[in-house]
Tab-separated table of C-alpha atoms in Angstrom:
chain	number	residue	atom	x	y	z
I	1	MET	CA	41.528	-31.501	-9.491
I	2	THR	CA	39.072	-29.110	-7.809
I	3	ILE	CA	36.850	-30.777	-5.236
I	4	THR	CA	33.215	-29.684	-4.757
I	5	PHE	CA	30.645	-30.635	-2.161
I	6	SER	CA	28.697	-32.442	-4.901
I	7	ASP	CA	31.695	-34.834	-5.262
I	8	LEU	CA	31.522	-35.544	-1.540
I	9	VAL	CA	27.752	-36.121	-1.728
I	10	THR	CA	28.348	-38.692	-4.469
I	11	LEU	CA	30.611	-40.580	-2.063
I	12	TYR	CA	28.255	-40.124	0.917
I	13	ARG	CA	25.502	-41.825	-1.081
I	14	LYS	CA	27.690	-44.797	-2.015
I	15	VAL	CA	28.821	-45.682	1.498
I	16	ASP	CA	27.088	-47.357	4.436
I	17	PHE	CA	27.622	-45.352	7.611
I	18	ILE	CA	28.319	-47.705	10.500
I	19	GLU	CA	29.179	-44.991	13.014
I	20	SER	CA	28.996	-41.219	13.098
I	21	ALA	CA	32.377	-40.799	11.430
I	22	GLN	CA	32.971	-44.257	9.909
I	23	ALA	CA	31.554	-45.933	6.824
I	24	GLU	CA	32.101	-48.913	4.529
I	25	CYS	CA	32.231	-48.613	0.760
I	26	CYS	CA	32.200	-51.346	-1.863
I	27	ILE	CA	34.306	-50.316	-4.843
I	28	GLU	CA	31.998	-51.516	-7.605
I	29	ASN	CA	33.755	-49.940	-10.589
I	30	ASP	CA	36.551	-47.680	-11.766
I	31	ALA	CA	34.416	-44.570	-11.251
I	32	THR	CA	34.002	-45.334	-7.542
I	33	LEU	CA	37.708	-46.136	-7.236
I	34	SER	CA	38.659	-42.850	-8.916
I	35	LEU	CA	36.258	-40.932	-6.677
I	36	ILE	CA	37.806	-42.355	-3.484
I	37	ASN	CA	41.312	-41.731	-4.741
I	38	ASN	CA	40.466	-38.068	-5.467
I	39	LEU	CA	38.779	-37.460	-2.135
I	40	ALA	CA	40.791	-39.574	0.317
I	41	LEU	CA	44.336	-39.357	-1.004
I	42	GLY	CA	46.820	-36.522	-1.333
I	43	ASP	CA	46.171	-32.889	-0.433
I	44	ASN	CA	42.437	-33.181	-1.079
I	45	SER	CA	41.930	-35.290	2.035
I	46	VAL	CA	42.749	-32.266	4.208
I	47	ALA	CA	39.703	-30.406	2.872
I	48	THR	CA	37.387	-33.403	2.455
I	49	ARG	CA	38.298	-35.043	5.800
I	50	VAL	CA	37.963	-38.453	4.113
I	51	GLU	CA	40.547	-41.117	4.975
I	52	VAL	CA	40.988	-44.827	4.175
I	53	LEU	CA	41.181	-46.819	7.454
I	54	GLU	CA	41.150	-50.409	6.182
I	55	GLY	CA	41.073	-52.295	2.899
I	56	GLU	CA	42.730	-52.244	-0.469
I	57	LEU	CA	41.801	-49.649	-3.038
I	58	LYS	CA	40.828	-51.745	-6.043
I	59	VAL	CA	37.654	-52.703	-7.852
I	60	GLY	CA	35.674	-55.405	-6.041
I	61	GLU	CA	37.088	-54.666	-2.585
I	62	THR	CA	35.283	-53.147	0.396
I	63	VAL	CA	37.137	-50.443	2.282
I	64	LYS	CA	36.520	-48.801	5.609
I	65	LEU	CA	36.563	-44.995	5.523
I	66	GLN	CA	36.644	-42.245	8.080
I	67	ILE	CA	34.297	-39.475	7.028
I	68	ARG	CA	34.165	-36.337	9.102
I	69	GLN	CA	32.805	-32.813	8.658
I	70	PRO	CA	34.663	-31.324	5.656
I	71	GLU	CA	36.093	-27.843	5.642
I	72	LEU	CA	33.275	-25.313	5.974
I	73	THR	CA	34.165	-23.743	2.640
I	74	LEU	CA	32.762	-26.900	1.014
I	75	GLY	CA	29.551	-27.478	2.974
I	76	TRP	CA	27.885	-29.086	5.972
I	77	LEU	CA	27.540	-32.792	6.851
I	78	TYR	CA	24.889	-33.795	9.394
I	79	ASP	CA	24.201	-37.199	10.919
I	80	ASP	CA	20.445	-36.674	11.169
I	81	VAL	CA	17.624	-34.129	10.920
I	82	ASP	CA	17.879	-33.262	14.624
I	83	ARG	CA	21.499	-32.193	14.374
I	84	PHE	CA	20.735	-30.361	11.150
I	85	MET	CA	17.993	-28.296	12.801
I	86	LYS	CA	20.089	-27.550	15.880
I	87	GLY	CA	23.011	-26.329	13.830
I	88	ASP	CA	21.352	-24.658	10.853
I	89	PHE	CA	18.438	-22.762	12.408
I	90	VAL	CA	20.506	-20.544	14.693
I	91	ARG	CA	22.724	-19.629	11.742
I	92	SER	CA	19.710	-18.159	9.880
I	93	LEU	CA	20.261	-14.806	11.584
I	94	PRO	CA	21.438	-12.208	11.020
I	95	ASN	CA	20.139	-12.609	7.485
I	96	ASP	CA	22.955	-10.617	5.842
I	97	LYS	CA	25.432	-13.146	7.264
I	98	ALA	CA	23.241	-16.240	6.975
I	99	ASP	CA	24.925	-19.510	6.032
I	100	SER	CA	23.927	-20.530	2.503
I	101	LYS	CA	26.415	-23.374	2.075
I	102	PRO	CA	25.124	-26.726	0.766
I	103	TYR	CA	24.513	-29.549	3.210
I	104	TYR	CA	23.875	-33.297	3.354
I	105	ILE	CA	21.825	-35.188	5.962
I	106	LYS	CA	22.949	-38.783	6.319
I	107	ASP	CA	19.909	-40.490	7.852
I	108	ILE	CA	17.470	-39.307	5.156
I	109	GLY	CA	20.046	-39.145	2.340
I	110	TYR	CA	19.049	-35.589	1.480
I	111	TYR	CA	21.268	-33.101	-0.341
I	112	SER	CA	20.217	-29.448	-0.224
I	113	GLN	CA	20.444	-29.179	-4.002
I	114	ASP	CA	18.173	-32.158	-4.676
I	115	VAL	CA	15.093	-31.505	-6.788
I	116	ASP	CA	12.799	-33.516	-4.515
I	117	THR	CA	12.579	-32.208	-0.958
I	118	PRO	CA	11.273	-34.278	1.973
I	119	GLU	CA	8.166	-32.798	3.569
I	120	ILE	CA	9.877	-32.181	6.907
I	121	ILE	CA	12.643	-30.205	5.153
I	122	ALA	CA	10.102	-28.255	3.078
I	123	ALA	CA	8.288	-27.282	6.293
I	124	TYR	CA	11.608	-26.402	7.947
I	125	ASN	CA	12.698	-24.184	5.015
I	126	ALA	CA	9.386	-22.299	5.158
I	127	VAL	CA	9.748	-21.662	8.892
I	128	ARG	CA	13.365	-20.594	8.428
I	129	GLY	CA	12.235	-18.028	5.847
I	130	LEU	CA	9.504	-16.851	8.217
I	131	LEU	CA	12.074	-16.346	10.984
I	132	ILE	CA	14.144	-14.090	8.699
I	133	HIS	CA	11.084	-11.971	7.869
I	134	LEU	CA	10.046	-11.732	11.513
I	135	GLU	CA	13.522	-10.507	12.418
I	136	SER	CA	13.265	-7.794	9.749
I	137	MET	CA	10.127	-6.480	11.494
I	138	SER	CA	11.586	-6.566	15.003
I	139	SER	CA	13.175	-3.767	17.006
I	140	TYR	CA	16.576	-5.444	17.218
I	141	LEU	CA	18.356	-8.808	17.269
I	142	ASP	CA	20.295	-10.249	20.209
I	143	HIS	CA	22.283	-12.814	18.234
I	144	SER	CA	24.464	-13.946	21.130
I	145	LYS	CA	21.415	-15.008	23.156
I	146	ARG	CA	19.421	-16.144	20.117
I	147	LYS	CA	16.597	-13.667	20.761
I	148	ILE	CA	14.563	-11.309	18.587
I	149	ILE	CA	13.361	-8.277	20.540
I	150	PHE	CA	9.975	-6.662	19.836
I	151	VAL	CA	8.988	-3.392	21.439
I	152	THR	CA	5.306	-2.505	21.612
I	153	LYS	CA	3.201	-1.487	24.633
I	154	ARG	CA	5.508	-3.877	26.425
I	155	THR	CA	8.821	-5.369	25.361
I	156	PHE	CA	8.934	-9.102	24.727
I	157	GLU	CA	11.373	-11.597	23.225
I	158	LEU	CA	11.104	-14.309	20.586
I	159	HIS	CA	13.587	-17.122	21.273
I	160	TYR	CA	14.800	-18.995	18.209
I	161	ASP	CA	17.377	-21.384	19.686
I	162	VAL	CA	15.460	-24.576	18.853
I	163	SER	CA	18.101	-26.787	20.506
I	164	LYS	CA	16.629	-25.883	23.918
I	165	ASN	CA	13.225	-27.331	23.004
I	166	LEU	CA	13.877	-29.403	19.905
I	167	ASP	CA	11.061	-31.875	20.500
I	168	ALA	CA	8.414	-29.143	20.503
I	169	PHE	CA	9.942	-27.645	17.362
I	170	LYS	CA	9.892	-31.008	15.573
I	171	VAL	CA	6.287	-31.674	16.610
I	172	ALA	CA	5.287	-28.270	15.237
I	173	LEU	CA	7.015	-29.050	11.924
I	174	GLU	CA	5.405	-32.483	11.741
I	175	ASN	CA	2.007	-30.876	12.264
I	176	LEU	CA	2.742	-28.556	9.362
I	177	THR	CA	3.398	-31.555	7.105
I	178	LYS	CA	-0.084	-32.966	7.807
I	179	ASN	CA	-1.555	-30.246	5.586
I	180	LEU	CA	1.672	-29.128	3.981
I	181	GLU	CA	0.330	-27.399	0.863
I	182	HIS	CA	-2.077	-25.205	2.827
I	183	ASN	CA	0.427	-24.397	5.563
I	184	LEU	CA	3.190	-23.539	3.103
I	185	LYS	CA	0.735	-21.240	1.323
I	186	VAL	CA	-0.159	-19.450	4.580
I	187	ILE	CA	3.494	-19.034	5.577
I	188	GLY	CA	4.364	-17.812	2.072
I	189	GLU	CA	1.570	-15.216	2.130
I	190	PHE	CA	2.613	-14.132	5.613
I	191	CYS	CA	6.210	-13.661	4.445
I	192	ILE	CA	5.002	-11.593	1.481
I	193	TRP	CA	2.875	-9.449	3.810
I	194	LEU	CA	5.855	-8.952	6.121
I	195	SER	CA	8.149	-7.997	3.247
I	196	ILE	CA	5.836	-5.433	1.607
I	197	ASP	CA	7.440	-2.019	1.757
I	198	ASP	CA	4.905	0.565	2.898
I	199	ALA	CA	7.234	3.414	1.929
I	200	GLY	CA	7.649	4.374	5.571
I	201	THR	CA	4.053	5.673	5.805
I	202	HIS	CA	2.620	2.725	7.729
I	203	ALA	CA	5.715	0.612	8.444
I	204	ASN	CA	5.868	1.464	12.144
I	205	GLU	CA	2.178	0.718	12.582
I	206	LYS	CA	2.612	-2.650	10.855
I	207	LYS	CA	5.504	-3.525	13.182
I	208	SER	CA	3.459	-2.480	16.203
I	209	ILE	CA	0.493	-4.617	15.105
I	210	LEU	CA	2.745	-7.634	14.476
I	211	ALA	CA	4.360	-7.289	17.891
I	212	SER	CA	0.948	-7.009	19.560
I	213	VAL	CA	-0.356	-10.128	17.791
I	214	LEU	CA	2.753	-12.146	18.686
I	215	SER	CA	2.576	-11.076	22.313
I	216	ASP	CA	-1.027	-12.319	22.479
I	217	ILE	CA	0.064	-15.945	21.929
I	218	GLN	CA	2.664	-15.766	24.673
I	219	THR	CA	1.586	-17.806	27.678
I	220	GLY	CA	2.228	-16.224	31.051
I	221	SER	CA	5.767	-15.164	31.791
I	222	GLN	CA	7.288	-17.903	29.651
I	223	PRO	CA	9.397	-16.599	26.736
I	224	LEU	CA	7.797	-16.857	23.321
I	225	GLU	CA	9.426	-19.582	21.218
I	226	ILE	CA	9.326	-20.086	17.484
I	227	HIS	CA	7.352	-23.338	17.733
I	228	ALA	CA	4.461	-21.405	19.337
I	229	ILE	CA	4.231	-19.211	16.233
I	230	ILE	CA	4.276	-22.281	13.975
I	231	GLU	CA	1.446	-23.875	15.960
I	232	ASN	CA	-0.644	-20.674	15.634
I	233	ILE	CA	0.503	-19.595	12.170
I	234	ASP	CA	-3.014	-19.258	10.720
I	235	ARG	CA	-4.224	-17.239	13.692
I	236	VAL	CA	-1.147	-15.006	13.774
I	237	TYR	CA	-1.261	-14.204	10.059
I	238	ARG	CA	-5.023	-13.548	9.897
I	239	ALA	CA	-4.949	-11.408	13.051
I	240	ALA	CA	-1.988	-9.312	11.885
I	241	GLN	CA	-3.411	-8.836	8.407
I	242	GLY	CA	-6.907	-8.063	9.724
I	243	GLN	CA	-5.739	-5.497	12.261
I	244	PHE	CA	-3.539	-3.782	9.686
I	245	ASP	CA	-6.387	-3.680	7.160
I	246	ASN	CA	-8.633	-2.129	9.827
I	247	TYR	CA	-5.940	0.446	10.540
I	248	LEU	CA	-5.718	1.329	6.839
I	249	GLU	CA	-9.500	1.662	6.653
I	250	ASP	CA	-9.450	4.038	9.627
I	251	PHE	CA	-6.590	5.946	8.008
I	252	LYS	CA	-8.548	6.258	4.760
I	253	TYR	CA	-11.642	7.306	6.722
I	254	GLU	CA	-9.765	10.183	8.351
I	255	LYS	CA	-8.423	11.224	4.957
I	256	PHE	CA	-11.931	11.175	3.490
I	257	VAL	CA	-13.287	13.213	6.417
I	258	LYS	CA	-10.597	15.812	5.815
I	259	LYS	CA	-11.278	15.743	2.077
I	260	LEU	CA	-15.011	16.165	2.638
I	261	GLU	CA	-14.485	19.113	4.989
I	262	GLU	CA	-12.034	20.789	2.621
I	263	ASN	CA	-14.333	20.371	-0.383
I	264	SER	CA	-17.365	21.522	1.583
I	265	GLU	CA	-15.540	24.709	2.621
I	266	ARG	CA	-14.326	25.216	-0.949
I	267	PHE	CA	-17.832	24.848	-2.377
I	268	ILE	CA	-19.302	27.255	0.186
I	269	SER	CA	-16.587	29.827	-0.477
I	270	ARG	CA	-17.096	29.601	-4.243
I	271	VAL	CA	-20.881	29.878	-3.915
I	272	ASN	CA	-20.531	32.973	-1.722
I	273	ASP	CA	-18.156	34.554	-4.222
I	274	SER	CA	-20.198	33.723	-7.329
I	275	ILE	CA	-22.783	36.554	-7.258
I	276	SER	CA	-21.122	38.705	-4.619
I	277	LYS	CA	-18.353	39.617	-7.078
I	278	VAL	CA	-20.748	41.792	-9.120
I	279	LEU	CA	-22.941	42.955	-6.244
I	280	SER	CA	-21.150	46.294	-5.863
I	281	GLN	CA	-21.526	47.055	-9.582
I	282	ILE	CA	-25.272	46.347	-9.485
I	283	LEU	CA	-25.690	48.493	-6.384
I	284	ALA	CA	-24.254	51.402	-8.395
I	285	LEU	CA	-27.148	51.251	-10.904
I	286	PRO	CA	-29.617	53.257	-8.781
I	287	ILE	CA	-27.002	55.974	-8.323
I	288	ALA	CA	-26.323	55.999	-12.067
I	289	ALA	CA	-30.065	56.169	-12.751
I	290	ALA	CA	-30.396	59.144	-10.410
I	291	ALA	CA	-27.621	61.107	-12.144
I	292	PRO	CA	-29.887	62.622	-14.837
I	293	VAL	CA	-32.249	63.878	-12.132
I	294	ILE	CA	-29.303	65.466	-10.380
I	295	LEU	CA	-28.300	67.057	-13.706
I	296	LYS	CA	-31.849	68.274	-14.445
I	297	GLY	CA	-31.823	71.752	-15.793
I	298	SER	CA	-28.412	71.310	-17.396
I	299	ASN	CA	-27.780	70.772	-21.078
I	300	SER	CA	-30.073	68.039	-22.554
I	301	ASP	CA	-27.082	66.601	-24.427
I	302	ASN	CA	-25.380	65.968	-21.102
I	303	GLN	CA	-28.452	64.128	-19.885
I	304	LEU	CA	-28.543	62.004	-23.047
I	305	ILE	CA	-24.900	61.048	-22.580
I	306	VAL	CA	-25.659	59.984	-19.005
I	307	TYR	CA	-28.593	57.796	-20.161
I	308	VAL	CA	-26.460	56.165	-22.861
I	309	ALA	CA	-23.718	55.525	-20.277
I	310	LEU	CA	-26.362	54.039	-17.960
I	311	LEU	CA	-27.538	51.726	-20.769
I	312	VAL	CA	-24.008	50.558	-21.536
I	313	TYR	CA	-23.278	50.064	-17.846
I	314	ALA	CA	-26.476	48.029	-17.403
I	315	ILE	CA	-25.595	45.825	-20.401
I	316	ILE	CA	-22.107	45.207	-18.962
I	317	CYS	CA	-23.687	44.281	-15.627
I	318	SER	CA	-26.014	41.838	-17.382
I	319	PHE	CA	-22.976	40.130	-18.986
I	320	ALA	CA	-21.221	39.933	-15.603
I	321	LEU	CA	-24.321	38.484	-13.951
I	322	SER	CA	-24.752	35.910	-16.727
I	323	THR	CA	-21.148	34.788	-16.278
I	324	GLN	CA	-21.553	34.407	-12.524
I	325	LYS	CA	-24.844	32.527	-13.023
I	326	ALA	CA	-22.970	30.067	-15.256
I	327	VAL	CA	-20.372	29.641	-12.479
I	328	LEU	CA	-23.203	28.995	-10.016
I	329	ASP	CA	-24.706	26.344	-12.320
I	330	ASN	CA	-21.320	24.651	-12.731
I	331	LEU	CA	-20.874	24.611	-8.961
I	332	SER	CA	-24.239	22.923	-8.598
I	333	SER	CA	-23.122	20.224	-11.068
I	334	GLU	CA	-19.817	19.755	-9.218
I	335	VAL	CA	-21.621	19.323	-5.910
I	336	GLU	CA	-23.948	16.794	-7.495
I	337	GLY	CA	-21.007	14.786	-8.917
I	338	PHE	CA	-18.733	14.994	-5.866
I	339	GLU	CA	-20.255	11.958	-4.150
I	340	SER	CA	-19.483	9.603	-7.039
I	341	GLU	CA	-16.237	11.213	-8.188
I	342	GLY	CA	-14.863	11.522	-4.657
I	343	LYS	CA	-15.644	7.843	-3.949
I	344	LEU	CA	-16.741	8.571	-0.417
I	345	PRO	CA	-17.006	5.546	1.889
I	346	GLN	CA	-20.507	4.510	2.894
I	347	SER	CA	-19.881	5.664	6.469
I	348	LEU	CA	-19.527	9.280	5.272
I	349	LYS	CA	-22.605	9.381	3.032
I	350	ASP	CA	-24.922	10.690	5.787
I	351	ARG	CA	-22.428	13.386	6.730
I	352	TRP	CA	-22.083	14.431	3.087
I	353	VAL	CA	-25.899	14.699	2.751
I	354	ILE	CA	-25.892	17.298	5.554
I	355	GLU	CA	-22.998	19.249	4.015
I	356	ARG	CA	-24.593	19.058	0.559
I	357	GLY	CA	-27.842	20.456	1.982
I	358	LYS	CA	-25.996	23.488	3.370
I	359	ILE	CA	-24.322	24.106	0.011
I	360	TYR	CA	-27.602	23.790	-1.935
I	361	ASP	CA	-29.260	26.255	0.467
I	362	LEU	CA	-26.529	28.793	-0.291
I	363	ILE	CA	-26.825	28.140	-4.032
I	364	GLU	CA	-30.582	28.705	-3.829
I	365	LYS	CA	-30.151	31.982	-1.931
I	366	GLN	CA	-27.493	33.165	-4.389
I	367	THR	CA	-29.842	32.239	-7.258
I	368	HIS	CA	-32.609	34.352	-5.715
I	369	LEU	CA	-30.152	37.225	-5.372
I	370	TYR	CA	-29.211	36.745	-9.035
I	371	TRP	CA	-32.841	37.145	-10.181
I	372	VAL	CA	-33.308	40.271	-8.029
I	373	MET	CA	-30.135	41.778	-9.456
I	374	ILE	CA	-30.967	40.859	-13.066
I	375	ALA	CA	-34.410	42.460	-12.563
I	376	VAL	CA	-32.677	45.662	-11.410
I	377	VAL	CA	-30.472	45.558	-14.498
I	378	TYR	CA	-33.452	45.116	-16.837
I	379	LEU	CA	-35.256	48.019	-15.155
I	380	ALA	CA	-32.151	50.167	-15.656
I	381	VAL	CA	-32.064	49.144	-19.343
I	382	VAL	CA	-35.760	49.982	-19.825
I	383	TYR	CA	-35.391	53.247	-17.903
I	384	SER	CA	-32.375	54.362	-19.946
I	385	LEU	CA	-33.980	53.310	-23.266
I	386	TYR	CA	-37.172	55.210	-22.450
I	387	ASN	CA	-35.323	58.415	-21.631
I	388	ILE	CA	-32.990	58.080	-24.637
I	389	SER	CA	-35.957	57.549	-26.990
I	390	SER	CA	-37.758	60.515	-25.446
I	391	ALA	CA	-34.849	62.738	-26.448
I	392	MET	CA	-34.789	61.412	-30.034
I	393	THR	CA	-37.096	61.505	-33.065
I	394	VAL	CA	-39.516	58.649	-33.732
I	395	PHE	CA	-37.277	57.267	-36.502
I	396	TRP	CA	-34.157	57.110	-34.410
I	397	SER	CA	-36.105	55.744	-31.480
I	398	ALA	CA	-37.335	52.880	-33.684
I	399	MET	CA	-33.814	52.262	-34.943
I	400	LEU	CA	-32.537	52.192	-31.361
I	401	PHE	CA	-35.140	49.611	-30.330
I	402	ILE	CA	-34.305	47.427	-33.350
I	403	LEU	CA	-30.596	47.664	-32.506
I	404	VAL	CA	-31.239	46.768	-28.874
I	405	ALA	CA	-33.469	43.832	-29.972
I	406	ILE	CA	-30.735	42.499	-32.279
I	407	LEU	CA	-28.171	42.935	-29.518
I	408	GLY	CA	-30.475	41.122	-27.078
I	409	VAL	CA	-30.908	38.147	-29.433
I	410	ALA	CA	-27.157	37.993	-29.993
I	411	ILE	CA	-26.502	38.048	-26.253
I	412	TYR	CA	-29.098	35.324	-25.663
I	413	ARG	CA	-27.545	33.061	-28.284
I	414	LYS	CA	-24.134	33.660	-26.776
I	415	ILE	CA	-25.034	32.829	-23.198
I	416	LYS	CA	-27.722	30.138	-23.638
I	417	PRO	CA	-26.588	26.580	-22.648
I	418	LYS	CA	-25.238	24.499	-25.499
I	419	VAL	CA	-26.950	21.109	-25.943
I	420	GLN	CA	-24.524	18.420	-27.058
I	421	ASN	CA	-25.740	15.965	-29.651
I	422	PRO	CA	-25.783	12.384	-28.336
I	423	ILE	CA	-23.060	10.207	-29.794
């Protein structure tokens, strides 16, 4: 029959321990008799370390048993909570080799797989979990000397061998039990905070902040012990979390500053390019208008062709200017919406107001340049139309003006802003 640690726990709870390794058991029924036979007789006794010292194995009799630590493959047997803490806590690290075997504590009758957990054990389990998370944030582990090494501005050690100062460790745990629900919540949140993976971006900074906070509770040259962290758990967690949050805020601030500068430069560049792209074409209009004068005395048909070309060129320039004016208007809308869409922090609002003022000044100057250039285009259109009509009969001049009027209306309808109907 296969023996489990649960079978041994059943026996442990039926006996009265009279010494560390000796106990008396009253065989009340056949089930108890069968249990002792399975555990104390034959090959099983080698693994269970249970032996019958005195008494007859039959129902109604009381027998004296020797009960020692069973083979470690089954589990752990402790006389009391003190021995449990001394033995179990140092085996918590390294975590990948941590002992997860079941255990039984005689003096409180607690089995690690029980549903109900004594408060002192609940506090202990929380601190044990915290130790594992702290080790994961350290620089390295010195398992042989029971030390966790943190490296920050200065190197310091966290000692976790509670056997050297067990009384202080127990007092710290007992203090946790006085407000157990709150303290377990704080430790749980701290463990979650320690275990959050920051994808390598801020992990080193988090470790540095944790090490700095832990070093602050170290008194003098004395080594930092785990009970000191338990006693200051609220302070340690709030300080570490607060400093890391401040770091993230500063990190976001720098990102927003960079974003603001990049967008400001982008807006300025786009504003400068908006009207400047067609400036050279508009500057060519006076030269084109002067061409007929240069050709004066030549064939009148040649002059007419030049005026028609000037008219077409001026119309093309008006289209180009209208397009760039639309770009300028869109830029103005983008600048206006950047503050809300970019979600700038309050601390950068004043700086953005200054940058926005510079951009609006450029937009205003480019708008003035647009109106000067569009005026030049309209003058070129009027000038070319006048000279074309002068070279034509009254009928064809009238037809030309009607055609230009129709074309002007069509252009206006094409480029005017579209008003969306409210939904």
